[in-house]
Amino acid sequence: MAKERDQNTKDKNLLICFLWNFSAELKLALMALLVLCTLATLLPFLPSSFSISASELRFCISRIAVNSTSVNFTTVVEKPVLDNAVKLTEKPVLDNGVTKQPLTEEKVLNNGVIKRTFTGYGWAAYNFVLMNAYRGGVNTFAVIGLSSKPLHVYSHPTYRCEWIPLNQSDNRILTDGTKILTDWGYGRVYTTVVVNCTFPSNTVINPKNTGGTLLLHATTGDTDRNITDSIPVLTETPNTVDFALYESNLRRREKYDYLYCGSSLYGNLSPQRIREWIAYHVRFFGERSHFVLHDAGGITEEVFEVLKPWIELGRVTVHDIREQERFDGYYHNQFMVVNDCLHRYRFMAKWMFFFDVDEFIYVPAKSSISSVMVSLEEYSQFTIEQMPMSSQLCYDGDGPARTYRKWGFEKLAYRDVKKVPRRDRKYAVQPRNVFATGVHMSQHLQGKTYHRAEGKIRYFHYHGSISQRREPCRHLYNGTRIVHENNPYVLDTTMRDIGLAVKTFEIRTIGDRLLRTRQ
Ligand SMILES: *[C@@H]1O[C@H](CO)[C@@H](O)[C@H](O)[C@H]1NC(C)=O
Ligand SMILES: *[C@@H]1O[C@H](CO)[C@@H](O)[C@H](O)[C@H]1NC(C)=O
Ligand SMILES: *[C@@H]1O[C@H](CO)[C@@H](O)[C@H](O)[C@H]1NC(C)=O
Ligand SMILES: *[C@@H]1O[C@H](CO)[C@@H](O)[C@H](O)[C@H]1NC(C)=O
Ligand SMILES: *[C@@H]1O[C@H](CO)[C@@H](O)[C@H](O)[C@H]1NC(C)=O
Ligand SMILES: CC(=O)N[C@H]1CO[C@H](CO)[C@@H](O)[C@@H]1O
C-alpha cells in the first residue's frame, strides 16, 4: 500500500517538475491571458460596430481561466515539450476535420479512366493508449498499452523511443522500440502492445540520476501522411532511480517471495467465494506474499468488504482499472493488465503467479510451497496443470444440512475425469527473466520453461463457480465414483481436507468479521 502512495506523490512531483521546466512557456501563456483580459475590460468602450460582444468574450476567457488550473492545463503545457522534443511531422489539415480537403481532386486521365481519391477523416481507434511505462534495467524500458488491432494485423506500425534528459545540455538518445504482441490473436478493436525500448548496451540512461523523460514515437505505418504520435510515457525526476536494483551482483532479496498478479475481475462475483479464495491463498503462500487484484467492475462493495481485512493487513492491493472499458479489447483488456502487473512489480518479487480467482493452487501435503519453488529455481517459468472440478456436484458425506454450510472448495469435491486432449494451464515466472506475458504462459522470456511440474504443484479449477450468486450445490452425491449426465466424476477430498485449517487461519488472522458473508 505504501508503495502505491509513493507512486502518487511521485506523479505529483512529476507534474510540478514538468511545470517548472516549461515556466518560460507558462509565462508566455499568462501574458497572452493578461492581454485578453485587458481587451475584455476595454471592449465596452469600443464602438458598437465591433462584432463580438464583451460578455461573450468574458465568458470565453473565464472558461479558459477556470479550466487552466485543471486537467486541460497539462495539455497546454505538454505541447511545448513535444515541440522542443521532436520535430512533429506536419499534420496539414488533419486536426481540423471540418475544413479538410482531399489531397488531390478526382480527375479524368488521358485514357478516359477516372482517377478517384480517398481522404481519411478522424480516427476509428487510437494509435496508442498508454497504461504505463516502467524501467527494466540501466538502459531498458517497457511501455504497456493498447493499439488498434487491425492496424497491427494489416499494417506496419512502428515504434521509436527517445530519452530526453532534463538537463538540456545532455544529449538525447534515440533507439528503435521492439513491439511485443501478446494476445495470441484474441484482440478486438484493440490489441495489447508491450514496447521494449532497449538502448545500446554500452549506454546508461539517466546515468547521473538527474532526471528526464522517455518519449514513445508511434507511427501508424501510413506512408501517405507521416502520422507520428510522440507520447511522453515515463518521467524520472532527479535522484529517484535506484540503479542497484538492476545490478545482478548487488541483488538483494526481493520484498516478496511470491506475488499474485490477477487479471481483470468483472461480472457479479460471489463475495463468499472470493473470501474463501483469498483466505486459502494468503495461508498457502505465507507471510512473504502479496496479492494484486484488478477491478474491472467485479469488485463490488460486497466483494470489497471481504478483501478489506486483508488490504488493511497489507496483504492485498486493488487496482481500479474500470476506465479501460472505454477501449474494447479481449476480456477487459486482461493481456494489458497482466503485463502492467509484471513490469510494475518486476523487481519486487522473486516469483509471480498468474491464475484466476476460481482456481486454487495446491502442493502435496508432504511438501510446502517454498520447498517446491526451491526445486524449480533453475526455471524462468513453469506451467501448472489443472484438476477440473465440478462446480455443481457436492459430496454429501455429512448430510445436507452440514453440507450447505461448508465452503465451496470443501463441498465441491467431485473431479471431472472425462478424457480431453488438453486442458488450459496456468503458470508462474521469475519476473526478472520475463519481458512480456500472456494469460496461460509467457512466450517472451530468457531461460528455461518447465511443463512437467504436475507431480509437485497443481491447481484445482472450479470453473464458473465464482460468478454465481447462490448455493453452488445443485446435486448431492455420496459415492466415490459417480456418473452425472454421462460424465464420469471421482470423489477428490484433497481440498475438502484443508478446509478446517483455512477457516481457522482466517479467524486467527482477521477475526470473525467475515462470518456473515453471503454467497
Ligand atoms: C478541456 O476543456 C473543455 C472546455 O473548455 C472541455 O470541454 C474538455 O472536456 C476539457 N478536456 C479535458 C481533458 O478535461
Ligand atoms: C527488452 O528486451 C531485452 C532483450 O530482448 C531484455 O534484455 C530487456 O530486459 C527487455 N526490457 C524490458 C524492460 O523488459
Ligand atoms: C547540465 O549539464 C552540464 C554539462 O554536463 C553541466 O555543466 C551543468 O551543471 C548541468 N546543469 C544542471 C542544472 O545540472
Ligand atoms: C515521411 O517521412 C519520411 C522520413 O522522414 C520522408 O522521407 C517522407 O517524405 C515523408 N512523407 C510525407 C508524405 O511527408
Ligand atoms: C449415502 O450413502 C448411504 C449409504 O452408504 C445411503 O443410505 C444414503 O442414501 C446416501 N445418501 C445420498 C444422498 O445418496
Ligand atoms: C475540465 C474542466 O475543469 N472543465 C471546466 C471548464 O470550465 C467550465 C466552465 O467554467 C466547466 O464547466 C468545466 O467543468
Coordinates of C-alpha atoms and ligand atoms in Angstrom, one line a residue:
M1 CA 0.0 0.0 0.0
A2 CA 2.8 2.3 0.9
K3 CA 4.2 1.7 -2.5
E4 CA 1.0 2.9 -4.1
R5 CA 1.1 6.1 -2.1
D6 CA 4.8 6.7 -3.2
Q7 CA 3.6 6.4 -6.7
N8 CA 1.0 9.1 -6.2
T9 CA 3.4 11.6 -4.7
K10 CA 5.9 10.7 -7.4
D11 CA 3.3 11.6 -10.0
K12 CA 2.6 14.9 -8.4
N13 CA 6.3 15.7 -8.2
L14 CA 6.5 14.8 -11.9
L15 CA 3.8 17.3 -12.8
I16 CA 5.4 20.1 -10.7
C17 CA 8.7 19.3 -12.3
F18 CA 7.0 19.5 -15.7
L19 CA 5.5 22.9 -14.9
W20 CA 8.8 24.2 -13.6
N21 CA 10.7 23.2 -16.6
F22 CA 8.5 25.0 -19.0
S23 CA 7.9 28.0 -16.9
A24 CA 9.1 30.1 -19.9
E25 CA 6.2 28.9 -22.0
L26 CA 3.9 29.3 -19.0
K27 CA 4.9 33.0 -18.7
L28 CA 4.0 33.4 -22.3
A29 CA 0.6 31.8 -21.9
L30 CA -0.1 34.0 -18.8
M31 CA 0.9 37.1 -20.8
A32 CA -1.5 36.2 -23.5
L33 CA -4.2 35.8 -21.0
L34 CA -3.5 39.2 -19.5
V35 CA -3.7 40.9 -22.9
L36 CA -7.0 39.1 -23.5
C37 CA -8.4 40.2 -20.1
T38 CA -7.4 43.8 -20.8
L39 CA -9.2 43.6 -24.1
A40 CA -12.3 42.3 -22.5
T41 CA -12.4 45.1 -20.0
L42 CA -11.9 47.8 -22.6
L43 CA -14.4 46.3 -25.0
P44 CA -17.5 48.0 -23.7
F45 CA -15.9 51.4 -24.5
L46 CA -15.2 50.4 -28.1
P47 CA -17.6 51.4 -30.9
S48 CA -20.7 49.1 -31.0
S49 CA -20.0 48.1 -34.6
F50 CA -17.5 45.6 -33.1
S51 CA -18.9 42.2 -34.0
I52 CA -18.4 40.1 -30.8
S53 CA -20.0 41.3 -27.5
A54 CA -17.9 41.9 -24.5
S55 CA -19.9 39.5 -22.4
E56 CA -19.3 36.7 -24.9
L57 CA -15.6 37.3 -24.8
R58 CA -15.5 37.5 -21.0
F59 CA -17.4 34.3 -20.8
C60 CA -14.9 32.7 -23.0
I61 CA -12.0 34.0 -21.0
S62 CA -13.4 32.9 -17.7
R63 CA -13.7 29.4 -19.1
I64 CA -10.1 29.4 -20.1
A65 CA -9.1 30.8 -16.7
V66 CA -11.1 28.2 -14.8
N67 CA -10.0 25.3 -16.9
S68 CA -6.4 26.4 -16.9
T69 CA -5.9 25.1 -13.4
S70 CA -7.4 21.7 -14.2
V71 CA -6.7 18.8 -16.5
N72 CA -6.7 20.9 -19.6
F73 CA -3.7 22.8 -18.2
T74 CA -1.4 19.9 -18.7
T75 CA -2.2 19.7 -22.3
V76 CA -1.4 23.4 -22.7
V77 CA 2.0 22.7 -21.0
E78 CA 2.6 19.4 -22.8
K79 CA 2.6 20.8 -26.2
P80 CA 5.8 22.9 -25.9
V81 CA 7.5 19.8 -24.6
L82 CA 6.7 17.9 -27.6
D83 CA 7.7 20.8 -29.9
N84 CA 11.0 21.0 -28.2
A85 CA 11.5 17.3 -28.1
V86 CA 10.8 16.3 -31.6
K87 CA 10.1 17.8 -34.9
L88 CA 6.5 16.8 -35.0
T89 CA 5.7 15.8 -38.5
E90 CA 3.3 18.2 -40.3
K91 CA -0.3 17.3 -39.9
P92 CA -1.7 19.5 -42.6
V93 CA -5.4 20.0 -42.0
L94 CA -5.9 16.8 -40.1
D95 CA -6.6 18.4 -36.7
N96 CA -9.4 20.3 -38.2
G97 CA -11.6 17.7 -39.7
V98 CA -14.2 20.1 -41.0
T99 CA -12.0 22.1 -43.3
K100 CA -10.1 19.1 -44.5
Q101 CA -9.8 18.9 -48.3
P102 CA -9.0 15.8 -50.4
L103 CA -5.2 15.7 -51.1
T104 CA -6.0 15.5 -54.8
E105 CA -9.2 16.1 -56.8
E106 CA -10.8 13.4 -58.8
K107 CA -9.8 13.7 -62.4
V108 CA -10.2 12.0 -65.8
L109 CA -7.0 10.6 -67.2
N110 CA -5.9 10.8 -70.8
N111 CA -7.2 7.3 -71.5
G112 CA -10.7 8.2 -70.1
V113 CA -10.2 6.4 -66.8
I114 CA -11.5 8.3 -63.8
K115 CA -8.8 8.7 -61.1
R116 CA -10.6 8.5 -57.8
T117 CA -9.2 9.8 -54.5
F118 CA -9.6 8.7 -50.9
T119 CA -9.5 11.0 -47.9
G120 CA -9.4 9.8 -44.3
Y121 CA -11.3 11.7 -41.5
G122 CA -10.8 11.2 -37.8
W123 CA -9.6 8.1 -36.1
A124 CA -11.6 4.9 -35.5
A125 CA -9.3 3.6 -32.9
Y126 CA -6.4 5.2 -31.1
N127 CA -2.9 4.7 -32.4
F128 CA -1.7 4.1 -28.9
V129 CA -3.5 4.0 -25.5
L130 CA -0.9 4.2 -22.7
M131 CA -1.3 2.3 -19.5
N132 CA 2.1 2.9 -18.1
A133 CA 5.9 2.5 -18.7
Y134 CA 8.5 1.1 -16.4
R135 CA 12.2 1.0 -16.2
G136 CA 13.6 -2.6 -16.6
G137 CA 17.3 -2.0 -16.4
V138 CA 20.0 0.6 -16.8
N139 CA 19.2 1.0 -20.5
T140 CA 15.9 -0.6 -21.0
F141 CA 12.2 0.3 -20.5
A142 CA 8.8 -1.4 -21.2
V143 CA 5.8 0.6 -22.4
I144 CA 2.5 -1.0 -21.9
G145 CA -0.7 -0.1 -23.7
L146 CA -3.2 -0.8 -26.4
S147 CA -3.3 -0.1 -30.1
S148 CA -5.7 -0.6 -32.9
K149 CA -5.9 -4.3 -33.6
P150 CA -6.4 -4.2 -37.4
L151 CA -3.6 -1.7 -37.7
H152 CA -1.3 -4.3 -36.2
V153 CA -2.7 -7.1 -38.2
Y154 CA -2.8 -5.5 -41.6
S155 CA -0.3 -2.6 -41.5
H156 CA 3.2 -2.0 -40.1
P157 CA 3.1 0.4 -37.2
T158 CA 6.5 1.0 -35.7
Y159 CA 7.9 2.5 -32.5
R160 CA 10.9 4.5 -31.7
C161 CA 12.0 5.5 -28.2
E162 CA 13.8 8.7 -27.2
W163 CA 15.3 9.7 -23.9
I164 CA 15.2 13.4 -23.2
P165 CA 17.4 14.4 -20.3
L166 CA 16.0 17.1 -18.0
N167 CA 19.3 18.9 -18.3
Q168 CA 19.1 20.2 -21.8
S169 CA 22.8 20.3 -22.3
D170 CA 22.9 16.5 -22.1
N171 CA 22.4 14.5 -25.3
R172 CA 19.1 12.9 -26.3
I173 CA 19.2 9.3 -27.3
L174 CA 17.0 7.6 -29.9
T175 CA 16.5 3.9 -30.4
D176 CA 14.1 1.5 -32.1
G177 CA 11.5 0.0 -29.9
T178 CA 10.6 -3.6 -30.3
K179 CA 6.9 -4.3 -30.1
I180 CA 5.7 -7.4 -28.5
L181 CA 2.1 -8.5 -29.3
T182 CA 0.9 -10.8 -26.6
D183 CA -2.7 -11.5 -27.3
W184 CA -2.4 -14.8 -29.3
G185 CA -4.8 -13.4 -31.9
Y186 CA -7.5 -12.6 -29.4
G187 CA -7.7 -8.8 -29.8
R188 CA -10.9 -6.9 -30.6
V189 CA -10.9 -3.3 -31.6
Y190 CA -7.7 -3.0 -29.6
T191 CA -4.8 -5.3 -29.0
T192 CA -2.2 -5.2 -26.3
V193 CA 1.2 -3.9 -27.2
V194 CA 4.3 -4.0 -25.0
V195 CA 7.1 -1.9 -26.5
N196 CA 10.5 -2.9 -25.3
C197 CA 12.8 0.2 -25.6
T198 CA 16.4 -1.0 -25.2
F199 CA 19.1 1.5 -25.8
P200 CA 22.6 0.4 -27.0
S201 CA 24.2 -1.9 -24.4
N202 CA 27.1 0.4 -23.5
T203 CA 24.7 3.3 -22.5
V204 CA 23.2 4.1 -19.2
I205 CA 20.1 6.1 -19.4
N206 CA 19.9 8.9 -16.8
P207 CA 23.4 8.0 -15.6
K208 CA 23.8 10.9 -13.2
N209 CA 20.2 10.4 -11.9
T210 CA 19.4 13.9 -12.9
G211 CA 16.1 13.0 -14.5
G212 CA 14.5 13.0 -17.9
T213 CA 11.6 11.8 -20.0
L214 CA 11.1 8.8 -22.2
L215 CA 9.2 9.6 -25.4
L216 CA 7.5 6.9 -27.4
H217 CA 7.2 7.8 -31.1
A218 CA 4.4 5.7 -32.5
T219 CA 3.8 5.7 -36.3
T220 CA 0.8 4.2 -38.0
G221 CA 2.7 3.0 -41.0
D222 CA 0.6 5.2 -43.4
T223 CA 3.1 6.2 -46.0
D224 CA 0.9 8.8 -47.5
R225 CA 0.9 11.0 -44.4
N226 CA 3.5 10.8 -41.8
I227 CA 1.4 10.5 -38.7
T228 CA 3.6 10.1 -35.7
D229 CA 2.4 10.4 -32.2
S230 CA 5.1 11.4 -29.7
I231 CA 4.0 10.4 -26.3
P232 CA 5.8 11.2 -23.1
V233 CA 5.4 7.8 -21.4
L234 CA 7.7 8.0 -18.4
T235 CA 9.4 10.8 -16.5
E236 CA 12.1 10.2 -13.9
T237 CA 12.6 13.1 -11.5
P238 CA 16.1 13.7 -10.2
N239 CA 17.5 11.2 -7.8
T240 CA 14.6 8.7 -8.0
V241 CA 16.2 5.8 -9.8
D242 CA 17.6 3.0 -7.7
F243 CA 20.3 1.7 -10.0
A244 CA 21.3 -1.0 -7.5
L245 CA 18.1 -2.9 -8.4
Y246 CA 19.5 -3.6 -11.9
E247 CA 22.9 -4.9 -10.9
S248 CA 22.9 -8.6 -10.6
N249 CA 25.9 -8.7 -8.3
L250 CA 24.2 -6.4 -5.8
R251 CA 20.9 -8.3 -5.9
R252 CA 19.0 -8.0 -2.7
R253 CA 16.3 -10.3 -1.5
E254 CA 13.0 -9.1 -3.1
K255 CA 10.3 -7.7 -0.9
Y256 CA 8.1 -10.6 -1.7
D257 CA 8.8 -14.3 -2.4
Y258 CA 5.5 -14.7 -4.2
L259 CA 3.3 -12.1 -5.9
Y260 CA 0.0 -12.9 -7.4
C261 CA -1.0 -10.9 -10.5
G262 CA -4.7 -11.2 -11.1
S263 CA -6.2 -10.5 -14.4
S264 CA -9.3 -8.2 -14.9
L265 CA -12.1 -9.0 -12.4
Y266 CA -15.6 -8.4 -13.9
G267 CA -19.1 -9.6 -13.5
N268 CA -21.2 -10.4 -10.5
L269 CA -18.7 -12.2 -8.3
S270 CA -19.7 -14.1 -5.2
P271 CA -18.3 -12.4 -2.0
Q272 CA -18.2 -15.8 -0.2
R273 CA -16.2 -17.5 -3.0
I274 CA -13.7 -14.6 -3.0
R275 CA -13.5 -14.8 0.8
E276 CA -12.6 -18.5 0.5
W277 CA -10.1 -17.9 -2.3
I278 CA -8.2 -15.1 -0.5
A279 CA -8.1 -16.9 2.9
Y280 CA -6.9 -20.1 1.2
H281 CA -4.1 -18.4 -0.7
V282 CA -2.9 -16.0 1.9
R283 CA -2.3 -19.0 4.1
F284 CA -0.9 -21.1 1.3
F285 CA 1.7 -18.6 0.1
G286 CA 2.6 -17.4 3.5
E287 CA 3.9 -14.2 5.1
R288 CA 6.2 -13.1 2.2
S289 CA 3.5 -13.0 -0.4
H290 CA 1.3 -10.3 -1.8
F291 CA -1.9 -10.3 -4.0
V292 CA -2.6 -7.7 -6.7
L293 CA -6.2 -7.7 -7.9
H294 CA -7.5 -5.7 -10.8
D295 CA -11.1 -4.4 -10.6
A296 CA -12.8 -4.1 -14.0
G297 CA -16.2 -3.8 -12.3
G298 CA -16.1 -7.2 -10.4
I299 CA -15.1 -5.8 -7.1
T300 CA -18.5 -4.6 -5.9
E301 CA -18.9 -3.2 -2.5
E302 CA -19.7 -6.6 -1.0
V303 CA -16.7 -8.2 -2.6
F304 CA -14.5 -5.3 -1.4
E305 CA -15.8 -6.0 2.2
V306 CA -14.2 -9.5 2.2
L307 CA -10.9 -8.1 0.8
K308 CA -10.8 -5.2 3.2
P309 CA -9.3 -7.0 6.2
W310 CA -6.5 -8.3 4.0
I311 CA -5.9 -4.9 2.5
E312 CA -5.6 -3.5 6.0
L313 CA -3.0 -6.1 6.8
G314 CA -1.0 -5.1 3.7
R315 CA -1.6 -8.5 2.0
V316 CA -3.7 -7.3 -0.9
T317 CA -3.6 -4.3 -3.3
V318 CA -6.5 -3.5 -5.5
H319 CA -6.1 -1.5 -8.7
D320 CA -9.3 0.1 -10.2
I321 CA -8.9 -0.4 -13.9
R322 CA -12.5 0.3 -14.9
E323 CA -11.5 3.1 -17.2
Q324 CA -10.0 0.6 -19.7
E325 CA -13.6 -0.4 -20.5
R326 CA -13.6 2.5 -22.9
F327 CA -11.3 0.5 -25.1
D328 CA -12.7 -2.7 -26.4
G329 CA -10.1 -5.4 -26.0
Y330 CA -10.1 -9.1 -25.2
Y331 CA -11.9 -9.8 -21.8
H332 CA -11.5 -6.4 -20.2
N333 CA -8.0 -6.0 -21.6
Q334 CA -6.6 -8.7 -19.5
F335 CA -3.4 -9.1 -21.5
M336 CA -2.6 -5.4 -20.9
V337 CA -3.4 -5.7 -17.2
V338 CA -1.1 -8.7 -16.6
N339 CA 1.7 -7.1 -18.5
D340 CA 1.4 -3.9 -16.5
C341 CA 1.5 -6.0 -13.3
L342 CA 4.6 -7.9 -14.5
H343 CA 6.6 -4.8 -15.2
R344 CA 5.2 -2.7 -12.2
Y345 CA 6.2 -5.4 -9.6
R346 CA 9.0 -7.0 -11.6
F347 CA 11.8 -6.2 -9.1
M348 CA 9.7 -6.6 -6.0
A349 CA 9.0 -10.4 -6.3
K350 CA 11.1 -13.5 -6.8
W351 CA 8.2 -15.4 -8.3
M352 CA 5.0 -14.2 -9.9
F353 CA 1.9 -16.4 -10.2
F354 CA -0.8 -15.9 -12.9
F355 CA -4.1 -17.7 -12.4
D356 CA -7.7 -16.9 -11.7
V357 CA -9.9 -16.5 -8.7
D358 CA -11.8 -19.7 -9.3
E359 CA -8.5 -21.6 -9.2
F360 CA -6.7 -22.9 -6.1
I361 CA -3.0 -23.7 -6.2
Y362 CA -2.1 -26.9 -4.3
V363 CA 1.1 -28.8 -3.4
P364 CA 1.1 -32.3 -2.0
A365 CA 0.9 -32.5 1.8
K366 CA 4.5 -33.8 2.2
S367 CA 5.9 -30.6 0.6
S368 CA 5.4 -26.9 1.0
I369 CA 5.2 -24.1 -1.5
S370 CA 8.8 -23.0 -0.6
S371 CA 10.3 -26.4 -1.0
V372 CA 8.6 -26.8 -4.3
M373 CA 9.8 -23.4 -5.5
V374 CA 13.4 -24.1 -4.5
S375 CA 13.3 -27.2 -6.5
L376 CA 12.1 -25.3 -9.6
E377 CA 14.5 -22.4 -9.2
E378 CA 16.5 -23.2 -12.3
Y379 CA 13.5 -22.4 -14.5
S380 CA 12.4 -19.0 -15.5
Q381 CA 8.9 -20.3 -15.9
F382 CA 6.8 -23.4 -15.2
T383 CA 3.3 -24.2 -16.2
I384 CA 0.7 -25.7 -13.8
E385 CA -1.7 -28.4 -14.6
Q386 CA -5.3 -28.2 -13.7
M387 CA -7.6 -30.5 -11.8
P388 CA -11.0 -29.7 -13.3
M389 CA -13.7 -29.8 -10.5
S390 CA -17.4 -29.8 -10.9
S391 CA -19.0 -26.6 -9.8
Q392 CA -22.4 -28.1 -9.2
L393 CA -21.9 -31.6 -7.7
C394 CA -21.4 -31.7 -4.0
Y395 CA -20.3 -34.5 -1.7
D396 CA -22.9 -35.1 0.9
G397 CA -21.0 -37.3 3.3
D398 CA -22.2 -35.4 6.4
G399 CA -25.9 -35.0 5.4
P400 CA -27.4 -32.0 3.5
A401 CA -27.7 -29.6 6.4
R402 CA -24.0 -29.7 7.2
T403 CA -23.1 -29.8 3.5
Y404 CA -24.7 -26.5 2.7
R405 CA -22.8 -24.8 5.5
K406 CA -19.4 -25.9 4.1
W407 CA -17.1 -23.7 2.0
G408 CA -17.2 -24.1 -1.8
F409 CA -13.9 -25.9 -2.1
E410 CA -15.0 -28.3 0.7
K411 CA -18.2 -29.5 -0.8
L412 CA -17.5 -29.3 -4.5
A413 CA -15.4 -32.4 -4.2
Y414 CA -16.2 -34.2 -7.5
R415 CA -13.4 -34.2 -10.0
D416 CA -14.2 -34.4 -13.7
V417 CA -12.3 -37.4 -15.1
K418 CA -13.5 -37.3 -18.7
K419 CA -10.6 -37.6 -21.1
V420 CA -9.9 -34.5 -23.0
P421 CA -6.9 -33.9 -25.3
R422 CA -5.6 -30.8 -23.5
R423 CA -6.7 -28.6 -20.7
D424 CA -5.6 -25.0 -20.0
R425 CA -2.6 -24.4 -17.8
K426 CA -1.6 -21.5 -15.6
Y427 CA 1.9 -20.5 -14.7
A428 CA 4.5 -18.9 -12.6
V429 CA 7.6 -16.9 -13.6
Q430 CA 10.7 -15.4 -12.2
P431 CA 9.8 -11.9 -13.4
R432 CA 13.3 -10.6 -14.0
N433 CA 13.7 -13.0 -16.8
V434 CA 10.4 -12.1 -18.5
F435 CA 9.8 -9.3 -21.0
A436 CA 6.1 -9.7 -21.7
T437 CA 3.5 -12.2 -20.7
G438 CA 0.2 -13.8 -21.6
V439 CA -2.7 -15.4 -19.8
H440 CA -1.7 -19.1 -20.0
M441 CA 2.0 -18.7 -20.2
S442 CA 4.8 -16.2 -21.3
Q443 CA 6.5 -16.6 -24.6
H444 CA 8.8 -13.7 -24.2
L445 CA 11.5 -14.6 -21.7
Q446 CA 15.0 -15.7 -21.2
G447 CA 15.9 -19.1 -19.6
K448 CA 14.0 -22.4 -19.4
T449 CA 10.4 -23.2 -19.2
Y450 CA 9.2 -26.4 -17.5
H451 CA 6.0 -28.2 -18.3
R452 CA 6.2 -31.3 -16.1
A453 CA 5.7 -29.9 -12.7
E454 CA 2.4 -31.8 -12.1
G455 CA 3.9 -34.1 -9.5
K456 CA 4.9 -31.0 -7.5
I457 CA 2.2 -28.4 -7.9
R458 CA -1.2 -28.3 -9.5
Y459 CA -4.4 -26.2 -9.3
F460 CA -8.0 -27.1 -8.6
H461 CA -10.3 -25.3 -11.0
Y462 CA -13.9 -24.7 -10.1
H463 CA -15.0 -23.3 -13.4
G464 CA -17.9 -21.0 -13.3
S465 CA -18.3 -21.2 -9.5
I466 CA -17.1 -17.6 -8.9
S467 CA -19.8 -15.7 -10.7
Q468 CA -22.9 -17.4 -9.4
R469 CA -24.6 -15.7 -6.5
R470 CA -26.3 -18.7 -5.0
E471 CA -25.7 -22.0 -3.3
P472 CA -23.4 -23.9 -5.8
C473 CA -24.7 -27.5 -4.8
R474 CA -27.2 -28.4 -7.5
H475 CA -26.9 -32.2 -6.9
L476 CA -25.8 -34.1 -3.9
Y477 CA -23.9 -37.4 -4.1
N478 CA -22.0 -39.6 -1.7
G479 CA -20.4 -42.2 -4.0
T480 CA -16.7 -42.2 -4.7
R481 CA -17.2 -42.8 -8.4
I482 CA -20.3 -41.3 -10.0
V483 CA -21.7 -40.5 -13.4
H484 CA -23.6 -37.3 -13.9
E485 CA -25.2 -36.5 -17.2
N486 CA -23.0 -39.2 -18.9
N487 CA -19.9 -37.6 -17.5
P488 CA -17.7 -39.6 -15.1
Y489 CA -16.5 -38.0 -11.8
V490 CA -14.5 -39.2 -8.9
L491 CA -14.6 -38.0 -5.3
D492 CA -11.4 -36.0 -4.5
T493 CA -11.3 -34.8 -0.9
T494 CA -7.8 -33.1 -1.2
M495 CA -9.2 -29.6 -0.9
R496 CA -12.0 -30.6 1.4
D497 CA -9.5 -31.9 3.9
I498 CA -7.7 -28.5 4.1
G499 CA -11.0 -26.6 4.8
L500 CA -10.9 -26.6 8.6
A501 CA -7.3 -25.3 8.6
V502 CA -8.1 -22.5 6.3
K503 CA -11.2 -21.4 8.3
T504 CA -9.1 -21.5 11.5
F505 CA -6.4 -19.4 9.8
E506 CA -8.9 -16.8 8.7
I507 CA -10.4 -16.4 12.2
R508 CA -7.0 -16.3 13.8
T509 CA -5.7 -13.7 11.3
I510 CA -8.6 -11.3 10.8
G511 CA -11.1 -12.3 13.4
D512 CA -14.8 -13.1 12.8
R513 CA -15.6 -10.0 10.6
L514 CA -16.5 -12.1 7.6
L515 CA -18.6 -14.8 9.3
R516 CA -21.8 -13.4 7.8
T517 CA -20.6 -13.2 4.2
R518 CA -23.2 -14.1 1.6
Q519 CA -22.9 -16.4 -1.4
Ligands
LIG1 C1 -11.0 20.8 -21.7 O1 -11.9 21.9 -21.5 C2 -13.0 21.9 -22.4 C3 -13.8 23.1 -22.2 O2 -13.0 24.2 -22.0 C4 -13.8 20.6 -22.0 O3 -14.9 20.5 -22.9 C5 -12.9 19.4 -22.2 O4 -13.7 18.3 -21.7 C6 -11.7 19.6 -21.3 N1 -10.8 18.4 -21.5 C7 -10.4 17.7 -20.5 C8 -9.5 16.6 -20.9 O5 -10.8 17.8 -19.4
LIG2 C1 13.8 -5.8 -23.5 O1 14.3 -6.9 -24.2 C2 15.7 -7.3 -23.9 C3 16.1 -8.5 -24.7 O2 15.4 -8.6 -25.9 C4 15.8 -7.5 -22.5 O3 17.2 -7.8 -22.1 C5 15.3 -6.4 -21.6 O4 15.3 -6.7 -20.3 C6 13.9 -6.1 -22.0 N1 13.4 -4.9 -21.3 C7 12.4 -4.9 -20.5 C8 12.0 -3.7 -19.8 O5 11.7 -5.9 -20.4
LIG3 C1 23.9 20.2 -17.1 O1 24.9 19.5 -17.7 C2 26.1 20.3 -17.9 C3 27.1 19.5 -18.7 O2 27.0 18.2 -18.4 C4 26.6 20.8 -16.5 O3 27.8 21.6 -16.7 C5 25.5 21.5 -15.8 O4 25.9 21.9 -14.5 C6 24.3 20.7 -15.7 N1 23.2 21.5 -15.2 C7 22.5 21.2 -14.2 C8 21.4 22.1 -13.7 O5 22.6 20.1 -13.6
LIG4 C1 7.5 10.9 -44.3 O1 8.8 10.8 -43.6 C2 9.8 10.3 -44.4 C3 11.0 10.2 -43.5 O2 11.1 11.3 -42.6 C4 10.0 11.1 -45.6 O3 11.1 10.6 -46.4 C5 8.8 11.2 -46.4 O4 8.9 12.1 -47.5 C6 7.6 11.7 -45.5 N1 6.4 11.6 -46.3 C7 5.5 12.6 -46.3 C8 4.3 12.4 -47.1 O5 5.6 13.6 -45.7
LIG5 C1 -25.3 -42.0 1.2 O1 -25.0 -43.4 1.4 C2 -25.8 -44.1 2.3 C3 -25.3 -45.5 2.4 O2 -23.9 -45.5 2.4 C4 -27.2 -44.1 1.8 O3 -28.0 -44.8 2.7 C5 -27.7 -42.7 1.6 O4 -29.0 -42.7 1.0 C6 -26.7 -42.0 0.6 N1 -27.2 -40.6 0.5 C7 -27.3 -40.0 -0.6 C8 -27.8 -38.5 -0.6 O5 -27.1 -40.5 -1.7
LIG6 C1 -12.0 20.1 -17.2 C2 -12.7 21.3 -16.5 O1 -12.5 21.6 -15.4 N1 -13.6 21.9 -17.3 C3 -14.4 23.0 -16.8 C4 -14.1 24.2 -17.7 O2 -14.8 25.3 -17.4 C5 -16.2 25.1 -17.5 C6 -16.9 26.4 -17.2 O3 -16.3 27.0 -16.1 C7 -16.6 24.0 -16.5 O4 -18.0 23.7 -16.6 C8 -15.8 22.7 -16.9 O5 -16.1 21.7 -15.9

